[in-house]
XYZ file of C-alpha atoms in Angstrom:
778
model
C 117.232 1.547 48.980
C 120.223 3.611 50.071
C 121.727 3.320 53.540
C 121.121 0.620 56.098
C 118.374 -1.879 55.298
C 116.739 -2.402 58.686
C 114.919 -5.499 57.547
C 117.789 -7.537 56.057
C 120.227 -6.446 58.765
C 117.831 -7.448 61.524
C 118.875 -11.122 61.332
C 115.293 -12.362 61.526
C 115.116 -16.160 61.331
C 111.316 -16.397 61.307
C 108.364 -14.511 59.956
C 107.287 -13.304 63.418
C 110.763 -11.942 64.188
C 110.706 -10.088 60.873
C 107.445 -8.315 61.690
C 108.882 -7.020 64.955
C 111.924 -5.363 63.372
C 110.051 -2.528 61.657
C 106.474 -1.919 60.476
C 107.723 -1.658 56.876
C 109.381 -5.086 56.897
C 107.710 -7.995 55.077
C 108.449 -11.737 54.891
C 108.620 -13.969 51.817
C 107.176 -17.431 52.443
C 107.890 -18.733 48.932
C 109.645 -22.120 49.038
C 112.285 -21.602 46.353
C 112.796 -17.881 46.982
C 116.424 -16.948 46.247
C 117.787 -20.277 47.393
C 121.350 -19.077 46.997
C 120.796 -16.234 49.421
C 120.843 -16.289 53.211
C 117.812 -16.835 55.393
C 117.651 -13.206 56.420
C 117.049 -12.063 52.843
C 113.450 -13.307 53.187
C 112.881 -10.343 55.506
C 112.985 -7.174 53.424
C 111.013 -4.157 52.340
C 107.895 -4.995 50.350
C 109.150 -3.442 47.106
C 112.416 -5.384 47.333
C 110.633 -8.700 47.829
C 108.398 -8.055 44.829
C 111.416 -7.084 42.720
C 113.136 -10.315 43.764
C 110.226 -12.441 42.567
C 108.182 -13.097 45.695
C 104.872 -11.621 44.590
C 101.903 -13.555 45.919
C 103.703 -15.117 48.891
C 104.386 -12.098 51.081
C 103.408 -11.737 54.723
C 102.949 -8.015 55.484
C 100.095 -7.322 57.913
C 99.243 -3.713 58.754
C 97.273 -1.962 61.461
C 93.578 -1.524 60.769
C 90.598 0.177 62.340
C 86.929 -0.737 62.330
C 84.142 1.487 63.638
C 81.720 -0.831 65.428
C 79.188 1.734 66.690
C 78.726 5.260 65.380
C 75.502 6.963 66.482
C 75.315 10.622 65.306
C 75.673 13.431 67.821
C 72.499 14.804 69.376
C 71.608 18.481 69.195
C 69.266 18.706 72.215
C 69.367 17.082 75.626
C 65.921 17.197 77.155
C 63.298 15.066 75.477
C 61.217 11.959 75.942
C 64.184 9.559 76.007
C 67.206 11.112 77.666
C 69.200 7.891 77.353
C 69.292 8.383 73.574
C 71.261 11.616 73.906
C 74.690 11.209 72.308
C 77.549 13.631 73.029
C 80.513 11.641 71.643
C 80.979 9.787 68.375
C 81.936 7.084 67.532
C 80.953 5.001 70.539
C 82.900 1.816 69.824
C 86.030 1.170 67.769
C 88.008 -2.035 67.118
C 91.739 -1.783 66.370
C 94.078 -4.441 65.024
C 97.627 -3.219 65.629
C 100.944 -4.286 64.222
C 103.794 -3.190 66.523
C 105.254 0.125 65.416
C 102.544 0.737 62.808
C 100.537 3.753 63.993
C 96.889 4.141 63.112
C 94.478 6.918 64.006
C 90.796 7.750 64.252
C 88.781 10.904 64.874
C 86.555 11.556 67.891
C 83.903 14.276 67.957
C 82.358 15.719 71.136
C 79.445 18.114 71.528
C 77.898 19.727 74.619
C 74.228 19.413 73.700
C 71.678 22.089 74.513
C 69.152 21.755 77.333
C 70.936 18.832 78.976
C 69.370 17.565 82.258
C 71.166 18.666 85.444
C 71.306 17.021 88.881
C 72.755 19.337 91.575
C 73.540 18.100 95.066
C 74.208 20.866 97.596
C 76.632 19.702 100.284
C 76.931 22.185 103.144
C 79.277 22.570 106.074
C 77.119 22.920 109.209
C 79.900 23.708 111.645
C 79.284 26.668 113.958
C 81.082 29.228 111.775
C 78.560 28.636 108.949
C 75.535 29.758 110.993
C 75.062 33.038 109.070
C 75.357 31.124 105.782
C 72.556 28.796 106.849
C 70.244 31.782 107.367
C 70.973 33.092 103.868
C 70.220 29.876 101.963
C 66.823 29.116 103.487
C 65.146 30.148 100.238
C 68.025 29.070 98.001
C 66.080 26.278 96.307
C 63.508 28.529 94.671
C 65.994 31.140 93.489
C 68.519 28.577 92.262
C 65.854 26.648 90.347
C 64.749 29.856 88.630
C 68.293 30.596 87.466
C 69.132 27.029 86.442
C 65.916 26.674 84.436
C 67.264 29.431 82.210
C 69.970 26.928 81.283
C 68.045 23.649 81.327
C 64.386 22.673 81.450
C 65.171 19.519 83.440
C 66.702 20.412 86.822
C 66.750 18.508 90.103
C 68.141 19.544 93.471
C 69.344 17.595 96.513
C 70.789 18.481 99.914
C 73.240 17.038 102.430
C 75.353 18.338 105.310
C 78.522 17.474 107.217
C 80.587 18.540 110.227
C 83.338 16.083 111.236
C 83.975 12.673 112.774
C 82.352 12.503 116.190
C 85.481 11.181 117.903
C 88.318 12.827 119.786
C 90.306 14.927 118.954
C 88.096 16.091 116.076
C 84.937 16.691 118.138
C 83.881 17.215 121.747
C 83.268 13.712 123.127
C 82.962 14.318 126.882
C 79.584 13.211 128.300
C 78.486 16.793 129.000
C 78.858 17.610 125.276
C 77.017 14.587 123.880
C 73.695 16.346 123.337
C 74.951 19.929 123.084
C 78.625 20.520 122.188
C 78.053 24.268 122.523
C 77.570 24.134 126.314
C 79.658 26.854 127.891
C 80.135 28.704 124.605
C 78.700 32.159 125.340
C 78.375 33.333 121.723
C 76.214 30.357 120.747
C 75.128 28.273 123.734
C 72.951 25.709 121.912
C 73.678 23.465 118.899
C 73.154 19.880 117.707
C 75.621 16.996 118.234
C 78.445 16.620 115.735
C 78.089 14.161 112.818
C 80.185 13.019 109.841
C 77.756 13.223 106.912
C 73.989 13.293 106.753
C 72.017 12.858 103.518
C 68.896 14.993 103.920
C 67.166 15.232 100.549
C 67.457 13.011 97.484
C 67.540 14.738 94.129
C 64.107 16.091 93.277
C 62.460 18.679 91.054
C 60.309 19.848 93.993
C 62.445 22.770 95.175
C 60.049 23.593 98.040
C 61.213 20.417 99.771
C 64.775 21.708 99.548
C 63.764 24.942 101.280
C 61.941 22.975 103.977
C 64.944 20.782 104.728
C 67.269 23.777 104.925
C 64.948 25.528 107.391
C 65.050 22.468 109.667
C 68.841 22.434 109.928
C 70.871 23.630 112.881
C 74.599 24.065 113.156
C 76.941 21.940 115.247
C 80.378 22.415 116.767
C 83.613 20.491 116.330
C 86.866 20.916 118.187
C 89.553 21.513 115.514
C 89.404 23.888 112.556
C 89.501 21.357 109.656
C 86.206 19.750 108.672
C 85.267 16.235 107.529
C 84.047 17.366 104.118
C 85.962 14.771 102.098
C 84.045 11.989 103.861
C 80.834 13.661 102.758
C 82.001 14.169 99.146
C 82.878 10.502 98.766
C 79.563 9.282 100.179
C 77.628 11.695 97.974
C 79.505 10.344 94.950
C 79.262 6.582 95.556
C 75.809 6.296 97.129
C 74.166 6.703 93.727
C 70.825 5.103 94.531
C 70.201 7.037 97.747
C 71.345 10.370 96.328
C 69.364 9.730 93.144
C 71.930 10.522 90.454
C 70.446 9.966 86.970
C 72.521 8.300 84.271
C 71.207 10.683 81.623
C 71.966 13.925 83.520
C 74.954 16.144 84.170
C 76.019 15.709 87.812
C 77.061 18.749 89.887
C 78.235 18.448 93.485
C 78.474 21.859 95.193
C 80.700 21.735 98.278
C 80.428 24.822 100.542
C 82.740 25.437 103.485
C 84.745 28.159 105.193
C 87.677 26.044 106.359
C 90.231 23.433 105.280
C 89.404 19.699 105.061
C 90.852 16.697 106.812
C 92.675 14.388 104.384
C 93.936 10.795 104.411
C 96.095 9.821 107.426
C 94.571 12.538 109.625
C 92.355 9.807 111.031
C 95.379 8.283 112.762
C 95.118 11.107 115.316
C 91.852 9.507 116.397
C 93.094 5.927 116.137
C 91.633 5.255 112.665
C 94.236 3.235 110.759
C 92.001 1.511 108.206
C 92.084 3.328 104.837
C 88.817 4.273 103.247
C 87.409 1.509 101.034
C 85.579 3.816 98.617
C 82.205 2.170 99.340
C 78.830 3.581 100.343
C 78.216 3.469 104.106
C 74.874 5.232 104.585
C 72.634 3.558 107.134
C 68.832 3.527 107.253
C 68.839 7.030 108.752
C 70.942 8.193 105.779
C 73.915 8.964 108.016
C 77.543 7.991 107.369
C 77.929 4.895 109.557
C 81.672 4.307 109.088
C 82.713 7.751 110.276
C 84.362 6.360 113.419
C 85.845 3.298 111.670
C 87.519 4.459 108.439
C 90.170 7.092 107.816
C 89.443 10.147 105.654
C 89.645 9.428 101.897
C 92.680 10.421 99.848
C 92.615 12.889 96.982
C 93.336 10.064 94.539
C 90.359 8.056 95.792
C 88.110 11.106 95.569
C 89.227 11.764 92.003
C 88.654 8.149 91.006
C 85.128 7.943 92.455
C 84.063 11.324 91.112
C 85.250 10.359 87.631
C 83.599 6.922 87.818
C 80.258 8.555 88.568
C 80.671 11.493 86.130
C 80.442 14.116 88.867
C 81.671 17.697 88.526
C 82.822 18.884 91.945
C 82.489 22.628 92.621
C 84.426 23.928 95.625
C 82.621 27.023 96.961
C 85.066 28.295 99.582
C 85.920 31.556 101.287
C 88.684 33.736 99.876
C 91.206 32.873 102.599
C 91.201 29.196 101.513
C 90.850 29.746 97.775
C 94.451 28.867 96.855
C 94.411 25.613 98.859
C 91.311 24.333 97.083
C 92.598 25.605 93.755
C 95.619 23.361 94.250
C 93.229 20.477 94.939
C 91.677 20.992 91.499
C 94.956 20.025 89.811
C 94.856 16.702 91.665
C 91.144 15.983 91.199
C 90.203 16.113 87.479
C 86.962 17.819 86.500
C 86.929 20.055 89.580
C 86.469 23.836 89.777
C 86.761 26.318 92.643
C 84.926 29.597 93.226
C 85.130 32.214 95.982
C 82.189 32.146 98.391
C 81.250 35.246 100.386
C 81.376 34.742 104.123
C 77.584 34.850 104.344
C 77.007 32.779 101.153
C 75.015 35.603 99.534
C 76.682 35.012 96.172
C 76.038 31.258 96.088
C 73.570 31.392 93.175
C 75.865 33.493 90.991
C 78.716 31.189 91.978
C 76.878 28.024 90.935
C 75.716 29.487 87.618
C 79.230 30.731 86.869
C 80.775 27.357 87.704
C 78.188 25.506 85.602
C 78.866 27.758 82.613
C 82.581 27.220 83.098
C 82.130 23.441 83.139
C 79.989 23.529 80.019
C 82.519 25.748 78.200
C 85.250 23.114 77.996
C 85.783 19.526 76.883
C 88.687 17.384 78.067
C 89.271 13.744 77.095
C 90.412 11.246 79.717
C 91.723 7.721 79.142
C 90.747 4.786 81.346
C 92.569 1.438 81.608
C 95.127 2.169 78.891
C 97.441 -0.880 78.354
C 101.122 -0.252 79.077
C 102.300 -1.429 75.643
C 100.065 1.024 73.757
C 101.018 4.626 73.037
C 98.335 7.289 72.592
C 98.790 10.722 71.028
C 96.054 13.363 70.862
C 95.626 16.332 68.539
C 92.790 18.726 69.376
C 90.906 20.753 66.782
C 88.928 23.415 68.629
C 86.488 26.117 67.548
C 89.206 28.245 65.946
C 89.822 25.446 63.429
C 93.483 25.125 64.391
C 95.146 21.849 65.353
C 96.944 21.595 68.700
C 99.265 18.541 68.803
C 99.620 16.960 72.214
C 96.447 18.552 73.621
C 93.290 16.690 74.548
C 91.294 19.693 75.740
C 89.298 22.565 74.198
C 87.963 25.621 76.027
C 85.924 28.772 75.384
C 83.083 26.705 73.935
C 79.439 27.573 73.619
C 76.574 25.159 74.166
C 76.087 23.199 70.947
C 79.680 23.631 69.690
C 81.393 20.527 68.295
C 85.106 19.845 68.742
C 87.167 16.968 67.379
C 90.260 15.071 68.458
C 92.613 12.979 66.330
C 93.688 9.934 68.365
C 96.821 8.122 67.138
C 97.362 4.613 68.560
C 100.536 2.545 68.347
C 101.475 -0.842 69.810
C 105.023 -0.860 71.167
C 105.384 -4.635 71.432
C 103.584 -7.939 71.028
C 101.853 -9.441 74.048
C 101.285 -13.143 74.536
C 99.504 -14.960 71.732
C 95.731 -14.394 71.441
C 95.903 -11.466 73.866
C 93.420 -8.618 73.501
C 93.101 -5.384 75.406
C 90.590 -2.592 75.695
C 90.521 0.935 77.017
C 87.996 3.764 77.277
C 88.120 7.366 76.106
C 85.732 9.574 78.035
C 85.151 13.335 78.189
C 85.598 14.436 81.809
C 82.234 14.645 83.556
C 80.296 13.026 80.678
C 78.451 9.721 80.902
C 79.191 9.126 77.189
C 82.238 6.975 76.420
C 84.181 5.585 73.488
C 85.195 1.955 73.965
C 88.317 0.864 72.083
C 89.001 -2.871 71.641
C 92.564 -3.793 70.653
C 93.894 -6.976 69.083
C 97.450 -7.516 67.858
C 98.722 -8.567 64.443
C 101.909 -10.328 65.520
C 101.482 -13.749 63.902
C 102.003 -14.547 60.245
C 99.277 -16.296 58.291
C 101.744 -18.847 56.900
C 102.517 -20.025 60.462
C 99.051 -21.522 60.587
C 99.901 -23.741 57.616
C 102.980 -25.382 59.159
C 103.729 -28.979 58.043
C 105.330 -31.184 60.763
C 107.899 -33.839 59.675
C 107.738 -32.467 56.173
C 109.572 -34.114 53.307
C 110.881 -30.679 52.402
C 112.803 -30.867 55.683
C 114.100 -34.431 55.139
C 111.424 -35.625 57.537
C 113.476 -34.120 60.361
C 111.706 -30.803 60.862
C 108.598 -28.664 60.421
C 108.188 -26.679 57.254
C 106.715 -23.229 57.944
C 106.761 -19.944 56.057
C 109.340 -21.202 53.510
C 111.838 -22.466 56.101
C 112.597 -25.670 57.951
C 112.555 -25.700 61.723
C 114.684 -28.735 62.482
C 114.023 -31.229 65.219
C 116.588 -31.390 68.027
C 119.813 -33.077 66.815
C 119.436 -32.035 63.161
C 120.923 -29.161 61.232
C 121.011 -27.697 57.750
C 118.695 -25.721 55.529
C 116.742 -28.951 54.908
C 117.588 -30.604 58.258
C 119.777 -33.005 56.299
C 122.675 -33.189 58.801
C 123.037 -34.558 62.282
C 124.856 -32.657 64.989
C 128.497 -33.644 65.327
C 128.959 -34.609 61.672
C 131.934 -32.814 60.146
C 134.197 -32.914 57.161
C 136.852 -30.841 55.441
C 134.585 -30.261 52.460
C 132.152 -28.405 54.721
C 134.692 -26.243 56.600
C 134.857 -23.619 53.849
C 131.135 -23.047 54.234
C 131.743 -21.951 57.832
C 134.088 -19.083 56.927
C 132.665 -15.646 56.221
C 135.593 -14.988 53.827
C 138.836 -16.641 52.807
C 141.390 -16.296 55.575
C 138.880 -15.561 58.316
C 138.496 -17.904 61.309
C 135.884 -20.617 61.329
C 132.587 -19.294 62.598
C 134.311 -15.982 63.382
C 136.090 -17.693 66.261
C 132.839 -17.755 68.220
C 131.435 -21.158 67.257
C 132.023 -24.657 65.904
C 131.486 -25.825 62.346
C 129.144 -28.787 62.166
C 127.541 -30.122 58.988
C 128.454 -27.040 56.935
C 126.787 -24.883 59.563
C 128.122 -22.822 62.453
C 126.984 -23.687 65.963
C 127.586 -20.506 67.948
C 128.929 -20.539 71.466
C 126.862 -19.395 74.385
C 127.906 -16.131 76.038
C 127.161 -14.714 79.438
C 126.674 -11.293 77.806
C 123.916 -12.349 75.408
C 123.246 -14.288 72.221
C 125.753 -14.923 69.428
C 124.158 -15.699 66.098
C 124.417 -15.403 62.323
C 125.483 -17.828 59.548
C 129.115 -17.358 60.636
C 128.470 -16.368 64.284
C 129.430 -12.874 63.232
C 126.582 -11.189 65.099
C 125.531 -10.745 68.695
C 123.004 -8.747 70.680
C 125.369 -7.071 73.138
C 128.074 -5.272 71.131
C 126.109 -2.097 70.383
C 126.446 1.513 71.402
C 125.305 2.396 74.885
C 123.938 5.559 76.443
C 124.611 6.128 80.127
C 125.581 2.489 80.364
C 122.304 1.207 78.923
C 122.422 -0.822 75.715
C 120.730 1.118 72.911
C 119.479 3.512 75.626
C 116.801 0.972 76.482
C 114.865 2.106 73.409
C 116.042 -0.428 70.875
C 117.387 -3.908 70.225
C 120.979 -4.765 69.477
C 121.308 -6.623 66.161
C 124.716 -7.567 64.829
C 126.538 -4.570 66.304
C 123.898 -2.014 65.419
C 120.979 -0.671 67.437
C 117.587 -1.237 65.830
C 115.551 1.477 67.474
C 111.985 1.062 68.614
C 109.343 3.157 66.917
C 109.700 6.733 68.069
C 113.500 6.678 68.533
C 116.484 7.243 66.257
C 120.259 7.611 66.557
C 123.244 5.309 66.833
C 122.321 4.448 70.399
C 118.562 5.158 70.103
C 118.736 8.004 72.605
C 116.986 10.470 70.325
C 113.205 10.504 70.625
C 111.087 11.520 67.650
C 108.147 12.311 69.911
C 107.290 15.987 70.156
C 104.747 15.874 72.988
C 107.342 16.979 75.534
C 108.192 19.965 73.336
C 104.647 21.295 73.181
C 104.304 24.276 75.482
C 101.228 24.947 77.560
C 99.873 27.295 74.886
C 99.939 24.508 72.286
C 102.973 25.759 70.341
C 106.090 23.755 69.553
C 108.818 25.036 71.907
C 106.673 28.149 72.474
C 107.531 29.233 68.935
C 111.083 30.044 70.078
C 113.017 26.920 69.177
C 113.073 23.500 67.556
C 112.294 20.075 68.990
C 115.391 17.866 68.736
C 115.373 14.373 70.230
C 112.294 15.140 72.277
C 113.817 18.271 73.831
C 113.546 21.911 72.888
C 116.622 23.684 71.584
C 115.836 27.366 71.963
C 116.857 29.552 69.023
C 115.324 32.829 70.188
C 117.993 34.908 72.005
C 117.251 34.978 75.719
C 114.777 32.066 75.662
C 115.164 29.109 78.031
C 113.103 26.511 79.888
C 111.913 23.000 79.025
C 109.719 24.360 76.226
C 111.522 27.722 75.743
C 108.615 29.236 77.623
C 110.814 31.654 79.537
C 112.171 34.646 77.664
C 112.453 37.939 79.579
C 113.709 39.804 76.498
C 111.212 38.407 74.000
C 108.348 40.587 72.745
C 105.002 39.651 74.197
C 106.383 38.276 77.476
C 104.359 40.846 79.424
C 101.083 39.598 77.943
C 102.017 35.996 78.841
C 102.714 36.915 82.441
C 99.575 39.027 82.534
C 97.496 35.908 81.811
C 99.011 34.173 84.845
C 98.380 37.166 87.096
C 94.743 37.407 86.016
C 94.003 33.715 86.499
C 95.934 33.221 89.754
C 94.993 36.420 91.560
C 91.627 37.306 90.063
C 90.425 34.000 88.539
C 89.804 35.764 85.244
C 91.310 35.989 81.761
C 91.782 33.350 79.102
C 93.495 30.951 81.539
C 90.803 31.219 84.210
C 90.127 27.492 84.008
C 91.771 26.050 87.131
C 93.696 23.203 85.542
C 94.857 25.294 82.584
C 96.069 28.017 84.936
C 97.970 25.565 87.134
C 99.625 23.937 84.132
C 100.511 27.142 82.327
C 101.612 29.121 85.403
C 103.157 26.423 87.586
C 106.515 28.260 87.720
C 105.133 31.713 88.528
C 105.631 33.099 92.050
C 103.239 36.017 92.444
C 103.354 38.558 95.283
C 101.357 41.754 95.728
C 102.835 45.021 97.000
C 101.739 48.609 97.528
C 104.734 50.113 95.705
C 106.768 48.531 92.910
C 110.557 48.464 93.217
C 112.172 48.974 89.806
C 115.789 49.634 90.814
C 117.012 46.172 89.804
C 118.359 46.384 86.221
C 117.254 42.777 85.574
C 113.620 43.551 86.368
C 111.222 44.052 83.482
C 108.369 46.476 84.138
C 105.031 45.640 82.499
C 101.665 47.376 82.465
C 98.221 46.732 81.021
C 94.897 48.621 81.115
C 92.131 47.610 83.527
C 88.839 49.551 83.466
C 90.382 52.940 82.609
C 93.222 52.229 85.051
C 96.686 50.740 84.645
C 97.849 47.576 86.411
C 101.627 47.454 86.750
C 103.883 44.537 87.634
C 107.536 43.549 87.449
C 108.938 40.338 86.067
C 112.203 38.643 87.064
C 113.520 35.205 86.142
C 115.034 33.381 89.135
C 118.064 31.019 88.918
C 115.764 28.156 89.963
C 113.857 28.509 86.674
C 110.804 30.061 88.297
C 109.514 33.568 87.590
C 109.006 36.171 90.288
C 106.049 38.449 89.517
C 105.498 41.453 91.777
C 102.084 43.043 91.267
C 100.486 46.204 92.606
C 97.630 45.422 94.957
C 95.414 47.954 93.202
C 95.607 49.341 89.657
C 96.834 52.911 89.307
C 93.879 55.114 88.375
C 93.727 58.812 87.489
C 90.416 60.665 87.845
C 89.122 62.433 84.724
C 89.199 66.280 84.952
C 85.874 68.154 85.086
C 84.564 70.335 82.228
C 84.911 73.502 84.335
C 88.556 72.668 84.994
C 89.174 72.191 81.293
C 87.464 75.517 80.370
C 89.337 77.448 83.056
C 92.585 75.818 82.007
C 91.993 76.852 78.358
C 91.092 80.452 79.303
C 94.051 80.699 81.632
C 96.335 79.360 78.939
C 95.066 81.921 76.389
C 95.493 84.815 78.866
C 98.925 83.622 79.873
C 100.014 83.315 76.241
C 98.689 86.874 75.571
C 100.614 88.296 78.510
C 103.735 86.497 77.385
C 103.341 87.876 73.846
C 102.813 91.454 75.156
C 105.826 91.185 77.412
C 107.862 89.887 74.516
C 106.700 92.805 72.303
C 107.523 95.334 75.028
C 110.943 93.779 75.492
C 111.684 94.005 71.787
C 110.555 97.666 71.582
C 112.653 98.572 74.628
C 115.697 96.893 73.162
C 115.175 98.720 69.861
C 114.829 102.130 71.607
C 117.922 101.542 73.680
C 119.907 100.689 70.603
C 118.733 103.917 68.865
C 119.559 106.019 71.906
C 122.998 104.459 72.225
C 123.684 105.211 68.572
C 122.622 108.842 69.070
C 124.858 109.148 72.066
C 127.732 107.683 70.139
C 127.296 110.205 67.276
C 127.005 113.094 69.646
C 130.237 112.173 71.394
C 132.005 112.306 68.050
C 130.980 115.987 67.449
C 133.898 118.506 68.200
C 132.156 121.775 69.285
C 131.223 123.517 72.456
C 127.915 122.991 73.994
C 127.378 126.843 74.087
C 127.799 127.397 70.345
C 125.634 126.388 67.468
C 127.473 125.079 64.487
C 124.732 126.384 62.262
C 124.920 129.956 63.510
C 126.752 132.655 61.406
C 127.622 136.100 62.807
C 125.724 138.925 61.057
C 127.747 141.209 58.703
C 127.775 144.969 59.698
C 130.241 146.315 57.128
C 129.996 146.010 53.393
C 132.631 147.085 50.921
C 131.083 148.717 47.878
C 133.202 149.285 44.889
C 132.158 152.111 42.640
C 133.504 154.621 40.105
C 132.335 158.199 39.545
C 133.342 161.362 37.811
C 133.582 164.658 39.642
C 134.802 167.604 37.886
C 135.866 165.484 35.094
C 137.893 163.369 37.543
C 137.437 159.740 38.111
C 137.531 158.184 41.571
C 137.555 154.514 42.782
C 136.816 153.665 46.383
C 134.498 152.370 48.995
C 131.715 153.836 50.954
C 131.238 152.938 54.563
């Protein structure tokens, strides 16, 4: 092979060391293999070892996969045995991994039809929710009717919360113990404050839900935030009392009109003990540790909700929508919807949220070992592959999506170590268990021969080599330490004229004993190699992504370059829309190099001058402001639009030459917005509060406009004709006047007139008296 041979240059002195250099390296355990060559030549590429005569004695393990359990996907959820419903396949996989050798398997997930649903309605009963309580008194019946259109197996439960009944969160003075509303003119009577109260376990008898709701009365706490997170945690972990079924989809609807208390707020009331994540419901089904434990953290909530496969639906008023939407990015599997102030839209809200949950599948990984790398490639309903994504959306009930999962071990753990991890669709009870063992030990190592005659009785023969006992040296352990001789000195020089043992060791028994160094190890047949004289990046040897072998960095899997600072991974280059560098650049060393003029950002996602940028920003506006569009899913919106700063205005300012003006149609209107990239890397989007609409003209207006136009055109044509005729007449008159002025006669005379003749001369000849006369007669 051309170029550097990673295997032979890795200086491996044992079979196990050889396997760690590169997944393509193999070891020859043949006893008489190339005896004239160095030890390291036993570690080479498979084809080289075969060509050199080592066929049949090669150690070259590879990663393998075995499917242990693979029950087919179910098509329907409700039936006689709900526990047999399968929504993910396979269910159990065993992997045997060689470090650096990636292997992969395919996972399929399907949201089955008619899947059982358990819905627990958790309501804020603080004083401001009094009108909401009136509106949900018959909620159970109506909600059951709507949900039974989606599933034939539906159960409903109910619980309520206010806040911790300690100061400063609630009124604790003796006069308020039985009625904290004393002295409050708008609502003079209410029940004492409480943390969380479980009122109705999950049941298919919806009339009981209506009865429990009718019994409830509101309470009053002192500060604005509520203790809802206490209630969410108890509803999630108290599985037996709530009645969550293993074979059902779990929905927890959380309704409130204010912000929640979070971890560390309890210190205001002297509560310094963090929440333990356990169930603390007493015999009366009330939260008994309300005055002892702090509020739970978001991380703890997310962990317990995921453990119990619960989809949390925040139903909150519009003024607090953005706060809870931010919570959804921190608590996986959570959605948020806007609740009207009187809760009249609660049924539509729940159905919408349920459909949204059922329209997406997202894989989560539990207990992944640190030395294992996982890469996901999603294949969704469009048939396209999306590297780096583990989520599919816009699904219909019964759709099947698949994910390619690539697994790679980065190193070898201690001998006989095994690990396991779990792949689980968010909110599903179905899981895929993955058991991992490691192929780091050569088979020939198990056939080692102690005190072997092949090693002069002074060492252990294993994998074709002798491992000498302390005090002995040599390929066959034939020499004792300290023995020397001139005949052996030449064998300690790398070449004629070079120093013994490269000046970094002593020659003993035709073998170099390398010095110790405070910088690392010196090794090699002539002490010519070390593990510290390699290229560094930012002061770190081989960038921390490789091993230094004889002056050259041997990069770990996934890294290349002289100093191993160039990553071959492309996950960081995949933009939020699933494209590599947003389709505007190339992924080089794990970072995007933008090639499209004007593009910038970590994944070239920002490009004010690129075509289509308006449609990209439109998606963010629709999902952030109106919770609609293709990015309406909360987590997708937060990920895709994390750098967008959106403000609404009455009038758009377009004077800035750097501002790009965009518009798109909305229900026969036009929504306009401007787009400006900020120096910080964020985008400033300024949006009109309301779309610009123009009312359609009436038929009468159109007819009158047409008639008026025809009349006006006729008048214009007549005027034009009259103007032309007038101009023509004037020109004729002017010409006549010009000709007349050229005539040279008096106005009183007529040039055609001739004076009449009154005298005529008549010539004649006559004879008179035989005389002739000529003359005239007058």
